[in-house]
Coordinates of N, CA and C in Angstrom, one line a residue:
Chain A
X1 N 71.6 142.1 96.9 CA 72.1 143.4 97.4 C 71.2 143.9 98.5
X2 N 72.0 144.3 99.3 CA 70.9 145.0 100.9 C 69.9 146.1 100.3
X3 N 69.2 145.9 101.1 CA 68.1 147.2 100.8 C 67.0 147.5 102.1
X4 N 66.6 148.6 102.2 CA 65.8 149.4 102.7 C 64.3 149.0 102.4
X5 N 63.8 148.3 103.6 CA 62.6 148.2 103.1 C 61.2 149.2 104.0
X6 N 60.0 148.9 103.7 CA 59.2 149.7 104.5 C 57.7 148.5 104.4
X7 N 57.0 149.2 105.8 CA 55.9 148.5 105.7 C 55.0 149.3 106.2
X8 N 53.8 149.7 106.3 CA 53.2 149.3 104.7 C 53.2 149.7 103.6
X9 N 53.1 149.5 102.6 CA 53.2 150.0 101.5 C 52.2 151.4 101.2
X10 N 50.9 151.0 101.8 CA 50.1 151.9 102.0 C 49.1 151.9 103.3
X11 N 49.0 153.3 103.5 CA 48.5 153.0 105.1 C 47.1 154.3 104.7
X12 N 45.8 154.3 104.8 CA 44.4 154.7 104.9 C 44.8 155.1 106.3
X13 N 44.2 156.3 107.0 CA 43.7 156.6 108.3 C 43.0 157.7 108.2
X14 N 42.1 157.7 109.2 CA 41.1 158.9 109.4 C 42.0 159.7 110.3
X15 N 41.4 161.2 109.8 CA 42.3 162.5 110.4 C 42.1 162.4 112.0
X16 N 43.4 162.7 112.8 CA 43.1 162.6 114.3 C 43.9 161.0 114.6
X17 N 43.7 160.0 114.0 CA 44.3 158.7 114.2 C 45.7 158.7 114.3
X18 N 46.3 157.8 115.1 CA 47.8 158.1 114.7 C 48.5 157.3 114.3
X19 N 49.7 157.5 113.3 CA 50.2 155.8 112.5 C 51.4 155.7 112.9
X20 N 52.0 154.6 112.9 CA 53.3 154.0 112.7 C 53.4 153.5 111.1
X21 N 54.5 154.2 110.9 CA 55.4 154.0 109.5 C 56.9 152.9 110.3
X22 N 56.9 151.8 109.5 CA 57.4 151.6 109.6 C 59.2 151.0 108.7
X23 N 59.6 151.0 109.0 CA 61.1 150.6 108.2 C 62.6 149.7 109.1
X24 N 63.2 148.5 107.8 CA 64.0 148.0 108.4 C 65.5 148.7 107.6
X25 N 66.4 149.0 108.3 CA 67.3 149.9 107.6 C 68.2 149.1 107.1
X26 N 69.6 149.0 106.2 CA 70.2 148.1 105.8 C 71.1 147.6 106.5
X27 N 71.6 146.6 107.1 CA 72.0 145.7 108.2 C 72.8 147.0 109.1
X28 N 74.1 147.0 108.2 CA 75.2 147.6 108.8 C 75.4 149.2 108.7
X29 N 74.3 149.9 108.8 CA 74.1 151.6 108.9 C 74.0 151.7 110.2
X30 N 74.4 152.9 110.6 CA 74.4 153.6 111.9 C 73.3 154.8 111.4
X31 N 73.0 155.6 110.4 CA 72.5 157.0 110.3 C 71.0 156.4 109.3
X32 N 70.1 157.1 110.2 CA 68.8 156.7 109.6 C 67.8 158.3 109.6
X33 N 67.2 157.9 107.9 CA 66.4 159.4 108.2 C 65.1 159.1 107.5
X34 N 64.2 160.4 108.0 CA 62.6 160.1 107.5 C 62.9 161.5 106.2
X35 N 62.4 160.8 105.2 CA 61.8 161.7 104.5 C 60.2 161.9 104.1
X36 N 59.3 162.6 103.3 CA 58.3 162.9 102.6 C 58.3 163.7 101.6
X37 N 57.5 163.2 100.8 CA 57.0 163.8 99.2 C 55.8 163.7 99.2
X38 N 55.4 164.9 99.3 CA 53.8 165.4 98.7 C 53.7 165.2 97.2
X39 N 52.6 164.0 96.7 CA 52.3 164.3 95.5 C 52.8 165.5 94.5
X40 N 53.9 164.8 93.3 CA 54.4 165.6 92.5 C 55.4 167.2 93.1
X41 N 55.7 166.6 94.2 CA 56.5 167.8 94.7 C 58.2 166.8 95.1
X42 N 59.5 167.8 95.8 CA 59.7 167.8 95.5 C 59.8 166.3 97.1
X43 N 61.2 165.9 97.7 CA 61.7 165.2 98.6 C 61.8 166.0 99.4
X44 N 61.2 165.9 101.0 CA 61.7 167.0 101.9 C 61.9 166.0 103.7
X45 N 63.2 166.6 103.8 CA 63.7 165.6 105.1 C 63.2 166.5 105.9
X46 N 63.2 165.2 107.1 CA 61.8 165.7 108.5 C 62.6 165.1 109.1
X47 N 64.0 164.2 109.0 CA 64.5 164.0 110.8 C 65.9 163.4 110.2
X48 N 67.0 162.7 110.9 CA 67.2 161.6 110.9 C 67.9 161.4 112.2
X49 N 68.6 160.3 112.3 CA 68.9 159.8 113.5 C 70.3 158.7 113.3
X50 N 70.7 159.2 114.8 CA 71.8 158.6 115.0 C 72.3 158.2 116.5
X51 N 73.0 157.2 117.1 CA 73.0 156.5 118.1 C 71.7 156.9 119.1
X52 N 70.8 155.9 118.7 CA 69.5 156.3 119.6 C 69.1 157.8 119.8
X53 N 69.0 158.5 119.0 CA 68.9 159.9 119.3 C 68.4 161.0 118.1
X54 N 67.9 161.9 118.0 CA 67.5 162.5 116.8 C 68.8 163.4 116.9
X55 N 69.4 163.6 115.6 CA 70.3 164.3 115.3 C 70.3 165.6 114.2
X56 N 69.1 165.7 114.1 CA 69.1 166.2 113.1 C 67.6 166.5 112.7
X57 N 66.4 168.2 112.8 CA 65.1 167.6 112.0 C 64.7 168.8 111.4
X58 N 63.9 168.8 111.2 CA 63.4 169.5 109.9 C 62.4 170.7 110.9
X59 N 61.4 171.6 110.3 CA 61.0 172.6 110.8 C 59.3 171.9 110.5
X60 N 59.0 170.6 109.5 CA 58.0 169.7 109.2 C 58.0 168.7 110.7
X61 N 58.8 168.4 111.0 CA 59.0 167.5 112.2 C 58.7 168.4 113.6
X62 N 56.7 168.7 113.7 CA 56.6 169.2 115.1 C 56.7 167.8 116.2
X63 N 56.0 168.7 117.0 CA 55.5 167.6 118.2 C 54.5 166.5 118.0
X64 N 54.2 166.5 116.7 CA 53.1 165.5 116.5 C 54.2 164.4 115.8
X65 N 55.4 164.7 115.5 CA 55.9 163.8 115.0 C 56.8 163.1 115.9
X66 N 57.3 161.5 115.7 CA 58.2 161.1 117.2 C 59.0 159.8 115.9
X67 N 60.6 159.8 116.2 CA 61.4 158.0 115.9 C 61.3 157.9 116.9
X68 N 61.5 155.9 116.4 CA 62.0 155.6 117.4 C 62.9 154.4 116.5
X69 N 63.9 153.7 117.7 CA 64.2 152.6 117.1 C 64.2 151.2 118.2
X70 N 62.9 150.7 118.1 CA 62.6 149.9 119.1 C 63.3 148.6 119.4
X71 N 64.0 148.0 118.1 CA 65.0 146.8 118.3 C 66.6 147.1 117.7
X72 N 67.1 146.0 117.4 CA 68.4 146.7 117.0 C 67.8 146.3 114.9
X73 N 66.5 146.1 114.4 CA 66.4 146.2 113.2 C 65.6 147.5 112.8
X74 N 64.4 147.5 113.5 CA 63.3 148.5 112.9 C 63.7 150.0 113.2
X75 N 62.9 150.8 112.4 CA 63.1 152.4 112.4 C 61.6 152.5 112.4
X76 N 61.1 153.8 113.1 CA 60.0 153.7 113.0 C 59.3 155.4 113.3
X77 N 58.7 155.9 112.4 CA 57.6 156.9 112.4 C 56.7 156.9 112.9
X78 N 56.0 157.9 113.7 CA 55.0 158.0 114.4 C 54.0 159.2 114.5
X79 N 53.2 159.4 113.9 CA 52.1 160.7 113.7 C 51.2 160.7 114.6
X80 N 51.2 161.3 115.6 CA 50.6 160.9 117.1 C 48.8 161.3 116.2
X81 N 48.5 162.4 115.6 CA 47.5 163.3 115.1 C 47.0 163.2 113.9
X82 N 47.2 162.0 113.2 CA 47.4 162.6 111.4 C 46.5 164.0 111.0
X83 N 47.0 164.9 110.4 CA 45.5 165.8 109.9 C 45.9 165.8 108.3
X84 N 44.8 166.2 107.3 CA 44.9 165.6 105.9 C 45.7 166.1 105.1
X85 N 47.0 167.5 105.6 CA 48.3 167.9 104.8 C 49.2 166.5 105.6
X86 N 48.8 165.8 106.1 CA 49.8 164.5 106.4 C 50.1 163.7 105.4
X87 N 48.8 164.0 104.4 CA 48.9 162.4 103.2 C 50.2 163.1 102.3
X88 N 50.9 161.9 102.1 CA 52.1 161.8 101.4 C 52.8 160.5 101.1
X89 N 53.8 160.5 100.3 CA 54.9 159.3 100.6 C 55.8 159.9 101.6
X90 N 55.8 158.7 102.5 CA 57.2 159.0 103.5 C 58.3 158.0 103.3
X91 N 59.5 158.4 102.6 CA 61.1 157.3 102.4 C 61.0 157.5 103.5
X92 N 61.9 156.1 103.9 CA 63.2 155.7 104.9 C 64.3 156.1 104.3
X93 N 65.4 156.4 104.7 CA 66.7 156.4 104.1 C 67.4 155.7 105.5
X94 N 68.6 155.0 105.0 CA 69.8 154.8 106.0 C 71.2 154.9 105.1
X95 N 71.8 155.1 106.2 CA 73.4 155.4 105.2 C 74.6 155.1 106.1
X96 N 75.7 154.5 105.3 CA 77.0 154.3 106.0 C 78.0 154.9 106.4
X97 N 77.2 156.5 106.4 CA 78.3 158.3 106.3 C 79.5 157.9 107.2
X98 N 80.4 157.8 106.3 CA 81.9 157.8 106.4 C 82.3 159.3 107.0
X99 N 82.3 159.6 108.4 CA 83.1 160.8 109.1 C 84.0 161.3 108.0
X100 N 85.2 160.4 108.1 CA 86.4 160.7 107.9 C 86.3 160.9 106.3
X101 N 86.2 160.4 105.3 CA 85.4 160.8 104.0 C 84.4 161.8 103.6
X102 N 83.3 161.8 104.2 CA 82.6 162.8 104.5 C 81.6 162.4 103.1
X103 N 81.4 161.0 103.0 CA 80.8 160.3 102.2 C 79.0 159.8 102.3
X104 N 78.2 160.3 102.5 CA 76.7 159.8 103.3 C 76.3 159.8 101.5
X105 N 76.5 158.2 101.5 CA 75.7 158.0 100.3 C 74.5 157.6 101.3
X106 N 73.3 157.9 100.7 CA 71.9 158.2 101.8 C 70.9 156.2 100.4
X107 N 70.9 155.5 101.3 CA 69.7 154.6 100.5 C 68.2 154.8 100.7
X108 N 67.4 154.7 99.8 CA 66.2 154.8 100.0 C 65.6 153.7 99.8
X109 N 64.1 153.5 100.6 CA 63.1 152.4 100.9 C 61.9 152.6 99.7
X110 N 61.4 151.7 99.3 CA 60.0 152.1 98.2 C 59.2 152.8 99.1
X111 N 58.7 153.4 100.0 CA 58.2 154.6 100.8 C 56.6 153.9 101.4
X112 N 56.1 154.7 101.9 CA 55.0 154.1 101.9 C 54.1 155.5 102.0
X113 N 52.6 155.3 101.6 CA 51.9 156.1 100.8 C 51.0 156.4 101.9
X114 N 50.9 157.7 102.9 CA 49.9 157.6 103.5 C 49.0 158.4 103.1
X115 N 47.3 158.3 103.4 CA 46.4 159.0 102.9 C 45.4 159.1 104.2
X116 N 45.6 160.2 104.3 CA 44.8 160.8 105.4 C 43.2 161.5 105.1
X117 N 42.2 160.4 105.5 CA 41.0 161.0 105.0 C 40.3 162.1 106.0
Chain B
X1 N 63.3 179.3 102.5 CA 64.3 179.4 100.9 C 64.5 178.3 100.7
X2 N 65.0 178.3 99.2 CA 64.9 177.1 98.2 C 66.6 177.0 98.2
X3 N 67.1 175.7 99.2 CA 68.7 175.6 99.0 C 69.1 175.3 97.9
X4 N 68.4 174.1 97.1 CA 69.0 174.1 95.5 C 68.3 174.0 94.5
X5 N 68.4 175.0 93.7 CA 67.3 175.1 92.6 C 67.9 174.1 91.3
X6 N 66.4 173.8 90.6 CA 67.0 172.9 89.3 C 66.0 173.4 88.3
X7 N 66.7 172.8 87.3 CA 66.0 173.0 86.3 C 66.4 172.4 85.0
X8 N 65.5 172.0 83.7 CA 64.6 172.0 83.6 C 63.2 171.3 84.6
X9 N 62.0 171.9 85.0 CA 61.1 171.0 85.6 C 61.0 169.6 84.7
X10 N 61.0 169.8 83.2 CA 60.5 168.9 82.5 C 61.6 168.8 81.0
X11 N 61.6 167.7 80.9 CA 62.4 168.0 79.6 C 62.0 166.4 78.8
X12 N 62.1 166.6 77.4 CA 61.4 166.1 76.5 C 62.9 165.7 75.7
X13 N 63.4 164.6 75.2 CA 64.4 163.9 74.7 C 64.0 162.8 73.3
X14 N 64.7 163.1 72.7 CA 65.0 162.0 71.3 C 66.4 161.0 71.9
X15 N 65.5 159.5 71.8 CA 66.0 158.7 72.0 C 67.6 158.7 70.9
X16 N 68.9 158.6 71.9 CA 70.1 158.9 71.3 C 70.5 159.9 71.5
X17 N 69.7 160.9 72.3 CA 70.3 162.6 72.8 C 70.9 162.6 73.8
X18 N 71.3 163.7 74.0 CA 71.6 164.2 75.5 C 70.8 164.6 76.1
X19 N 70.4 163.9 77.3 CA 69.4 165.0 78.0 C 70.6 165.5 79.5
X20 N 70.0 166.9 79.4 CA 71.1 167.7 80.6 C 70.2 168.5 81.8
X21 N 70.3 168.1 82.8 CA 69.8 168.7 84.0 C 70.6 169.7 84.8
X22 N 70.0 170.5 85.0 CA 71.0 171.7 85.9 C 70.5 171.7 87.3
X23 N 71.4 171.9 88.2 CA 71.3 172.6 89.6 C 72.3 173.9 89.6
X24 N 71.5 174.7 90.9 CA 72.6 175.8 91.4 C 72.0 175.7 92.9
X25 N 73.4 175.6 93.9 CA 73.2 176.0 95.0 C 73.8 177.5 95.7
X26 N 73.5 177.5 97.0 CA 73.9 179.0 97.4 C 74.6 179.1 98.5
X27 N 74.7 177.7 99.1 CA 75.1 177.2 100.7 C 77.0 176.6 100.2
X28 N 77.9 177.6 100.5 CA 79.6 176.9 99.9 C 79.8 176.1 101.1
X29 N 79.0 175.4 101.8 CA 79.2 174.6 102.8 C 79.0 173.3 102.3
X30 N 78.3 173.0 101.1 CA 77.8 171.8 101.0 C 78.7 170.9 100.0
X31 N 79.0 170.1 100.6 CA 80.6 169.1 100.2 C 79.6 167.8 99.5
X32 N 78.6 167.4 99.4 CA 78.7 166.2 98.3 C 77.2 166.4 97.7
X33 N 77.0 165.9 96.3 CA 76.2 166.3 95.8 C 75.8 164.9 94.7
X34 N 74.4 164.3 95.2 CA 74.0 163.6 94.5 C 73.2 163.8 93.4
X35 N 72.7 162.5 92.8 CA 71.7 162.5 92.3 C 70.9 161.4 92.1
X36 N 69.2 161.5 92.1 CA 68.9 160.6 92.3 C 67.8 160.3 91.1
X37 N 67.4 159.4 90.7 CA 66.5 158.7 89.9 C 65.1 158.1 90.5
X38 N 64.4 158.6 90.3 CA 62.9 157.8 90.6 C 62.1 157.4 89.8
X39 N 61.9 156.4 89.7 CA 60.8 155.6 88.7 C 59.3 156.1 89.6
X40 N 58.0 156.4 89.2 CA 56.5 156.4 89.7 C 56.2 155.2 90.6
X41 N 56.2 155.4 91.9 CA 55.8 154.6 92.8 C 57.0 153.9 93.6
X42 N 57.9 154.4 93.0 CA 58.9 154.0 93.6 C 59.9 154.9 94.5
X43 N 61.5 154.2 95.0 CA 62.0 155.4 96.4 C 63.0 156.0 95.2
X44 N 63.5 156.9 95.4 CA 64.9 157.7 95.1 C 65.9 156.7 94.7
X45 N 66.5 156.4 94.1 CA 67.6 155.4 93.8 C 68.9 156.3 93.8
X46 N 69.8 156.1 94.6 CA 71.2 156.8 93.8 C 72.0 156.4 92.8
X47 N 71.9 157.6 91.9 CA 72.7 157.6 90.2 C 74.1 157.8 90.3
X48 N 74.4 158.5 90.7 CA 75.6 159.1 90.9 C 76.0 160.4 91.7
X49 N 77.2 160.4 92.2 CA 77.4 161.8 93.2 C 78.8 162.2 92.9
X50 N 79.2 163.6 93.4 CA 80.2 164.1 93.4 C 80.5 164.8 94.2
X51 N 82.2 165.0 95.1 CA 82.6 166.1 95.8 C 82.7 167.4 95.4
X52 N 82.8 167.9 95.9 CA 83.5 169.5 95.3 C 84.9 169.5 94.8
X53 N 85.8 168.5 95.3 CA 87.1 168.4 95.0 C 87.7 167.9 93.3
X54 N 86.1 167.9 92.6 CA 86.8 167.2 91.3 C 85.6 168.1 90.4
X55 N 85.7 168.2 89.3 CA 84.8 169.1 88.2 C 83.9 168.1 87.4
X56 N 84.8 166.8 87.6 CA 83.2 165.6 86.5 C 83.8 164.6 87.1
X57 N 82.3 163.8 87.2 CA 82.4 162.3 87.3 C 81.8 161.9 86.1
X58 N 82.1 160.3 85.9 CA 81.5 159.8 84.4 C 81.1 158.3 85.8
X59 N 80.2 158.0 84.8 CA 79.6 156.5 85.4 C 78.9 156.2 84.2
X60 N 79.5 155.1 83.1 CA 78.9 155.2 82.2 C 78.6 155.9 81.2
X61 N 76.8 156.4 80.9 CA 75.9 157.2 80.5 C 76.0 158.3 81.1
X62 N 76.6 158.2 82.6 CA 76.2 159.4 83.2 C 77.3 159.9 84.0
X63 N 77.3 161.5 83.7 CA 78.2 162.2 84.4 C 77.8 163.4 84.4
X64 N 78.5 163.8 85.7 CA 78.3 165.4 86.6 C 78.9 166.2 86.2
X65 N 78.8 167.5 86.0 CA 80.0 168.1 85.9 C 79.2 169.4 87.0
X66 N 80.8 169.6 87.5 CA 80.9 170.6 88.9 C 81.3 172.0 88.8
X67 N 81.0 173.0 89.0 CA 81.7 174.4 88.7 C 81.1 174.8 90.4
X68 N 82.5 174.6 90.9 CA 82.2 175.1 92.3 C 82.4 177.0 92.5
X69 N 83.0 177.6 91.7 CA 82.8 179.1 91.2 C 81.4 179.5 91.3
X70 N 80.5 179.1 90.2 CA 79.5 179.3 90.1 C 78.3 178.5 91.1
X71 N 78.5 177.7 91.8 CA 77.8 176.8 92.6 C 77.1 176.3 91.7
X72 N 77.1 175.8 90.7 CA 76.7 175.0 89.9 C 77.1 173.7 89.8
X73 N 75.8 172.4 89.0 CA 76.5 171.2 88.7 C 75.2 170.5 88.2
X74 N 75.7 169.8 87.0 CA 74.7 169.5 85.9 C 74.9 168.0 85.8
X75 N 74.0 167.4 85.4 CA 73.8 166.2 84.9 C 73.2 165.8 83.4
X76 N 74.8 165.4 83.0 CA 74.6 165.3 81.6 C 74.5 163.3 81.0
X77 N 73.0 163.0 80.7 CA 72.9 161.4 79.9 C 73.2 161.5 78.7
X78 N 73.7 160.8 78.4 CA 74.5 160.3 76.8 C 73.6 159.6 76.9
X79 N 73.4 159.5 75.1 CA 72.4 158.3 74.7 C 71.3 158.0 75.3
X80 N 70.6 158.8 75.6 CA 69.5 158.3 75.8 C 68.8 157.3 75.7
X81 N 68.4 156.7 76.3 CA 66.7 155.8 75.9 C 65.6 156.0 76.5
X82 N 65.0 155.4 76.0 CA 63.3 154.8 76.7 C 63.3 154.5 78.2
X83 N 64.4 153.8 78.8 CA 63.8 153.1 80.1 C 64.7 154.2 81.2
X84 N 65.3 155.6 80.3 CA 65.8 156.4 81.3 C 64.3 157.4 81.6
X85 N 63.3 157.0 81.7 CA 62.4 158.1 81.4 C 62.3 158.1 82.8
X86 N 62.1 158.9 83.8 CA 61.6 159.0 85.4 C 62.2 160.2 85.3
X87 N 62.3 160.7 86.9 CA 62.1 162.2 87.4 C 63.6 161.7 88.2
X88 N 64.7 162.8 87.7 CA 65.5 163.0 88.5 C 65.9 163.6 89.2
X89 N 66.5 164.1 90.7 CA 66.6 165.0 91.7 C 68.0 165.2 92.0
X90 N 68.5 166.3 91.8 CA 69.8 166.5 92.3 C 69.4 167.0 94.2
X91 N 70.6 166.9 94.7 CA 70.7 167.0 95.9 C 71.7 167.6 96.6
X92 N 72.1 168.2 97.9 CA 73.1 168.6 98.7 C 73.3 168.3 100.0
X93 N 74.5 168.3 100.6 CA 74.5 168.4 101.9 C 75.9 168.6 102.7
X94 N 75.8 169.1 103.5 CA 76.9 169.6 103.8 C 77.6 169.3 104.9
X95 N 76.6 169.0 106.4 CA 77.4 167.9 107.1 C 77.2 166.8 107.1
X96 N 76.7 166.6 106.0 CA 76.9 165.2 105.6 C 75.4 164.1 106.4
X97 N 74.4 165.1 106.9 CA 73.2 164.9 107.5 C 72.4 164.6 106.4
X98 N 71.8 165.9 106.6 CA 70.0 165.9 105.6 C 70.5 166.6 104.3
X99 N 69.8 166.2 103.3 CA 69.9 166.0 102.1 C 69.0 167.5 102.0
X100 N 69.1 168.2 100.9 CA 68.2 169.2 100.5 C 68.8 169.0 98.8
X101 N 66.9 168.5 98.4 CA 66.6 168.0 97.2 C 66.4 169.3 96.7
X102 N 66.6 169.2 95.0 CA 65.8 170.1 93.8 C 64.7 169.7 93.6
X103 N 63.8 170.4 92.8 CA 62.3 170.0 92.5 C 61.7 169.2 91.8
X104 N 63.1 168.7 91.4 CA 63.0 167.3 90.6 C 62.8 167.8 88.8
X105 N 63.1 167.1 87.9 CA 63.0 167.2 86.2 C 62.6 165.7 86.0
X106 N 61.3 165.8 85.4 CA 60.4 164.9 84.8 C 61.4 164.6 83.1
X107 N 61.9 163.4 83.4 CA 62.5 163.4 81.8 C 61.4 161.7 81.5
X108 N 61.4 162.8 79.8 CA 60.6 161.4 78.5 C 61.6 161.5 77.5
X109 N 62.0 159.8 77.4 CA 62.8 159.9 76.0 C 62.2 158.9 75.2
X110 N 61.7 159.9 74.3 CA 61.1 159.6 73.2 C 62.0 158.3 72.2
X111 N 60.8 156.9 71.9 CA 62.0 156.0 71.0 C 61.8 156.6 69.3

């Protein structure tokens, strides 16, 4: 069964560094989104995207944050700044949102865990 | 503001119960409504979802039931077990974009 993956699993950086989160979405999705979960809280969406373009972001998604999608597989996060309310899990999601249905079953990736020291 | 509230945060189950989760939203814009499952250390999985155009789904163990009146909609497990124990999130959205999660219910089912 297709799936959403992410790499790395876990990513260490010192505050000020900046990371790439990365993710491969599932083959045949057009709509791709970043989420984060702060420890024990709840899921909160910070973008997603659609035909090369952000479509959509959150009021968490400043200027320190940037997608991209650099080939026709990868999705990718970017924290130009990290500072230490950065550490969290951040999901990938992609989904096959049917317009005309109005169907966005949304998939999610095992996330990856950043900690910002 | 908090688009969809849930509750219980926590709920505590005898293996062979019903355990039942509630949402209420406030937004009558929002046409589909998931729910999701998380195991610790793991991503959101989707359980099951429903439109507004129907009052319950069944999938198995699990089914939704919808009261678009009230902006309400619950998730009720039959039978419980052991290996349903994780934290589940109801969800919303309305163009069909970004998702806006509840705070999630930590469920233990006791064997």
């Amino acid at each position: 069964e297709p799936e959403v993956t992410q790499t790395p699993s876990h990513q260490v950086t010192q505050m000020g560094q900046e990371v790439i989160l990365r993710c491969v979405p599932i083959s045949n999705h057009l709509y791709f989104y970043w989420y984060r979960q702060i420890l024990g809280q709840k899921v909160e969406f910070l973008v997603s995207f659609y035909n090369n373009e952000i479509s959509e972001k959150s009021e968490i998604f400043d200027d320190q944050f940037s997608v991209e999608r650099p080939d026709g597989s990868n999705f990718t996060l970017k924290i130009r700044s990290t500072k230490l309310e950065d550490s969290a899990m951040y999901f990938c999601a992609s989904s096959d949102f049917l317009r005309t249905s109005g169907i966005n079953t949304q998939y999610f990736g095992p996330g990856t865990r950043l900690t910002v020291l | 503001q908090q688009q969809v509230k849930q509750s219980p945060q926590s709920l505590i189950v005898q293996k062979g119960g019903i355990s039942i989760i509630n949402c209420a939203y406030e937004n009558t814009a929002f046409d589909y409504f998931p729910w999701y499952q998380q195991f610790p250390g793991k991503g959101p999985a989707l359980l099951i979802a429903i439109r507004p155009d129907v009052s319950e789904k069944k999938e198995g163990r699990f089914t939704i039931s919808f009261n678009k009146s009230a902006k309400q909609f619950s998730l009720h497990i039959m039978d419980s077990q052991p290996g349903d124990s994780a934290t589940y999130f109801c969800a919303a959205s309305s163009t069909g974009n970004q998702f806006y999660f509840g705070t999630g219910t930590s469920l233990t089912v006791i064997p």
